[in-house]
């Protein structure tokens, strides 16, 4: 047997390397090397970010890959993406393919299933495609509004800076600090007062109970008093007082004459004056009225 030449060996090794490189690239792209997938076609107006080998998900689970993207020159605004799905995957009619992206910019294709699970698409059928309005799309839609708001924000910031530069604001902030300190002190005092009240309330309640008991006892005593009999006694006392007052107002009797007879008053007053003079003279000249001797009376 004629030996294989070195050139043939090198050519065979190169062919095998090219085949391995091709299938390796296909594997890295997410494409199956021996395809048993079902191919479907999705029509898009815009496939920005979508490329071949982009993953296809259904309910968050990877079920296939985008195998190819072609522009349909016969129909403007029509881009056809070839989708390879797992052979076990069945698509209800009305299924939609939406292009989505996350915050990191990774683009994928998300399948939104139709309502009727019994009416299924066949292999090679076409499904409707579109773009999902995710967080980034909504943020992009808000950019024009934000640009319109920037001049107003600039004016507002200028007004705020001018307001903060006002010395009155600084003084107000200083006053607020003083008020806060006073409130802190007041709160501390209130806490102390509350603690004292909590300590004194039981004693106060005991005193209140004692006062209520005394009040109840006084009420019972009032209830025990015979009010009609007491009123009769009061009426009698008032009648006697009226009689005494009438006797004093009349000119009869000693007390009435004493109150109304001026001559009796003058006589009593003269008698008192004479008695006073007699007592004074008695003190000054006692020998005129009292004579006492151990040896008899002296002429």
GROMACS .gro file of C-alpha atoms in nm, residues 55-177:
model
  123
   55UNK     CA    1  -3.212   3.400   2.236
   56UNK     CA    2  -3.585   3.334   2.222
   57UNK     CA    3  -3.776   3.304   2.553
   58UNK     CA    4  -4.122   3.191   2.648
   59UNK     CA    5  -4.239   3.278   3.000
   60UNK     CA    6  -3.878   3.346   3.097
   61UNK     CA    7  -3.748   3.009   2.970
   62UNK     CA    8  -3.516   2.982   2.669
   63UNK     CA    9  -3.687   2.781   2.394
   64UNK     CA   10  -3.492   2.873   2.085
   65UNK     CA   11  -3.269   3.116   1.898
   66UNK     CA   12  -3.290   3.366   1.612
   67UNK     CA   13  -3.116   3.186   1.325
   68UNK     CA   14  -3.124   3.454   1.057
   69UNK     CA   15  -3.252   3.804   0.979
   70UNK     CA   16  -3.336   3.916   0.624
   71UNK     CA   17  -3.473   4.239   0.482
   72UNK     CA   18  -3.768   4.192   0.245
   73UNK     CA   19  -3.685   4.431  -0.039
   74UNK     CA   20  -4.017   4.359  -0.210
   75UNK     CA   21  -4.209   4.498   0.089
   76UNK     CA   22  -4.078   4.817   0.253
   77UNK     CA   23  -4.059   4.830   0.635
   78UNK     CA   24  -4.063   4.453   0.651
   79UNK     CA   25  -3.781   4.256   0.812
   80UNK     CA   26  -3.810   3.878   0.837
   81UNK     CA   27  -3.643   3.693   1.124
   82UNK     CA   28  -3.606   3.314   1.109
   83UNK     CA   29  -3.672   3.165   1.452
   84UNK     CA   30  -3.560   2.818   1.544
   85UNK     CA   31  -3.765   2.670   1.829
   86UNK     CA   32  -3.742   2.342   2.011
   87UNK     CA   33  -3.933   2.066   1.833
   88UNK     CA   34  -4.148   2.015   2.143
   89UNK     CA   35  -4.259   2.378   2.138
   90UNK     CA   36  -4.610   2.437   2.001
   91UNK     CA   37  -4.731   2.785   1.915
   92UNK     CA   38  -5.104   2.874   1.932
   93UNK     CA   39  -5.236   3.086   1.648
   94UNK     CA   40  -5.214   3.453   1.735
   95UNK     CA   41  -4.874   3.419   1.904
   96UNK     CA   42  -4.665   3.737   1.893
   97UNK     CA   43  -4.285   3.779   1.907
   98UNK     CA   44  -4.167   4.093   2.092
   99UNK     CA   45  -3.818   4.237   2.103
  100UNK     CA   46  -3.722   4.321   2.463
  101UNK     CA   47  -3.406   4.447   2.632
  102UNK     CA   48  -3.288   4.468   2.992
  103UNK     CA   49  -3.102   4.745   3.174
  104UNK     CA   50  -2.768   4.605   3.058
  105UNK     CA   51  -2.872   4.630   2.693
  106UNK     CA   52  -2.909   4.257   2.628
  107UNK     CA   53  -3.167   4.206   2.353
  108UNK     CA   54  -3.387   3.896   2.333
  109UNK     CA   55  -3.706   3.780   2.170
  110UNK     CA   56  -4.004   3.708   2.396
  111UNK     CA   57  -4.297   3.495   2.275
  112UNK     CA   58  -4.651   3.605   2.373
  113UNK     CA   59  -4.885   3.309   2.321
  114UNK     CA   60  -5.230   3.330   2.163
  115UNK     CA   61  -5.552   3.259   2.350
  116UNK     CA   62  -5.655   2.933   2.181
  117UNK     CA   63  -5.415   2.646   2.266
  118UNK     CA   64  -5.600   2.406   2.032
  119UNK     CA   65  -5.548   2.607   1.713
  120UNK     CA   66  -5.173   2.563   1.654
  121UNK     CA   67  -4.935   2.710   1.396
  122UNK     CA   68  -4.756   2.476   1.160
  123UNK     CA   69  -4.386   2.463   1.100
  124UNK     CA   70  -4.280   2.743   0.866
  125UNK     CA   71  -4.579   2.969   0.945
  126UNK     CA   72  -4.540   3.341   0.997
  127UNK     CA   73  -4.607   3.519   1.327
  128UNK     CA   74  -4.642   3.887   1.400
  129UNK     CA   75  -4.346   4.067   1.551
  130UNK     CA   76  -4.303   4.392   1.736
  131UNK     CA   77  -4.110   4.577   2.005
  132UNK     CA   78  -4.203   4.576   2.370
  133UNK     CA   79  -4.210   4.910   2.547
  134UNK     CA   80  -3.979   4.834   2.833
  135UNK     CA   81  -3.824   5.057   3.091
  136UNK     CA   82  -3.564   5.196   2.853
  137UNK     CA   83  -3.826   5.275   2.589
  138UNK     CA   84  -4.039   5.459   2.842
  139UNK     CA   85  -3.733   5.649   2.964
  140UNK     CA   86  -3.652   5.745   2.603
  141UNK     CA   87  -4.007   5.872   2.553
  142UNK     CA   88  -3.968   6.094   2.860
  143UNK     CA   89  -3.650   6.263   2.731
  144UNK     CA   90  -3.835   6.535   2.528
  145UNK     CA   91  -4.049   6.623   2.827
  146UNK     CA   92  -3.741   6.641   3.047
  147UNK     CA   93  -3.574   6.872   2.794
  148UNK     CA   94  -3.875   7.104   2.811
  149UNK     CA   95  -3.857   7.105   3.190
  150UNK     CA   96  -3.485   7.191   3.209
  151UNK     CA   97  -3.527   7.572   3.162
  152UNK     CA   98  -3.795   7.577   3.432
  153UNK     CA   99  -3.573   7.373   3.662
  154UNK     CA  100  -3.289   7.619   3.600
  155UNK     CA  101  -3.515   7.913   3.697
  156UNK     CA  102  -3.636   7.727   4.004
  157UNK     CA  103  -3.279   7.649   4.116
  158UNK     CA  104  -3.181   8.013   4.065
  159UNK     CA  105  -3.474   8.127   4.279
  160UNK     CA  106  -3.388   7.870   4.546
  161UNK     CA  107  -3.024   7.984   4.555
  162UNK     CA  108  -3.134   8.346   4.588
  163UNK     CA  109  -3.373   8.249   4.866
  164UNK     CA  110  -3.105   8.055   5.051
  165UNK     CA  111  -2.865   8.350   5.021
  166UNK     CA  112  -3.112   8.578   5.200
  167UNK     CA  113  -2.982   8.665   5.554
  168UNK     CA  114  -3.336   8.639   5.686
  169UNK     CA  115  -3.333   8.269   5.602
  170UNK     CA  116  -3.015   8.221   5.806
  171UNK     CA  117  -3.170   8.408   6.098
  172UNK     CA  118  -3.483   8.200   6.067
  173UNK     CA  119  -3.276   7.883   6.073
  174UNK     CA  120  -3.102   8.010   6.387
  175UNK     CA  121  -3.440   8.083   6.544
  176UNK     CA  122  -3.557   7.736   6.448
  177UNK     CA  123  -3.255   7.589   6.626
   0.00000   0.00000   0.00000
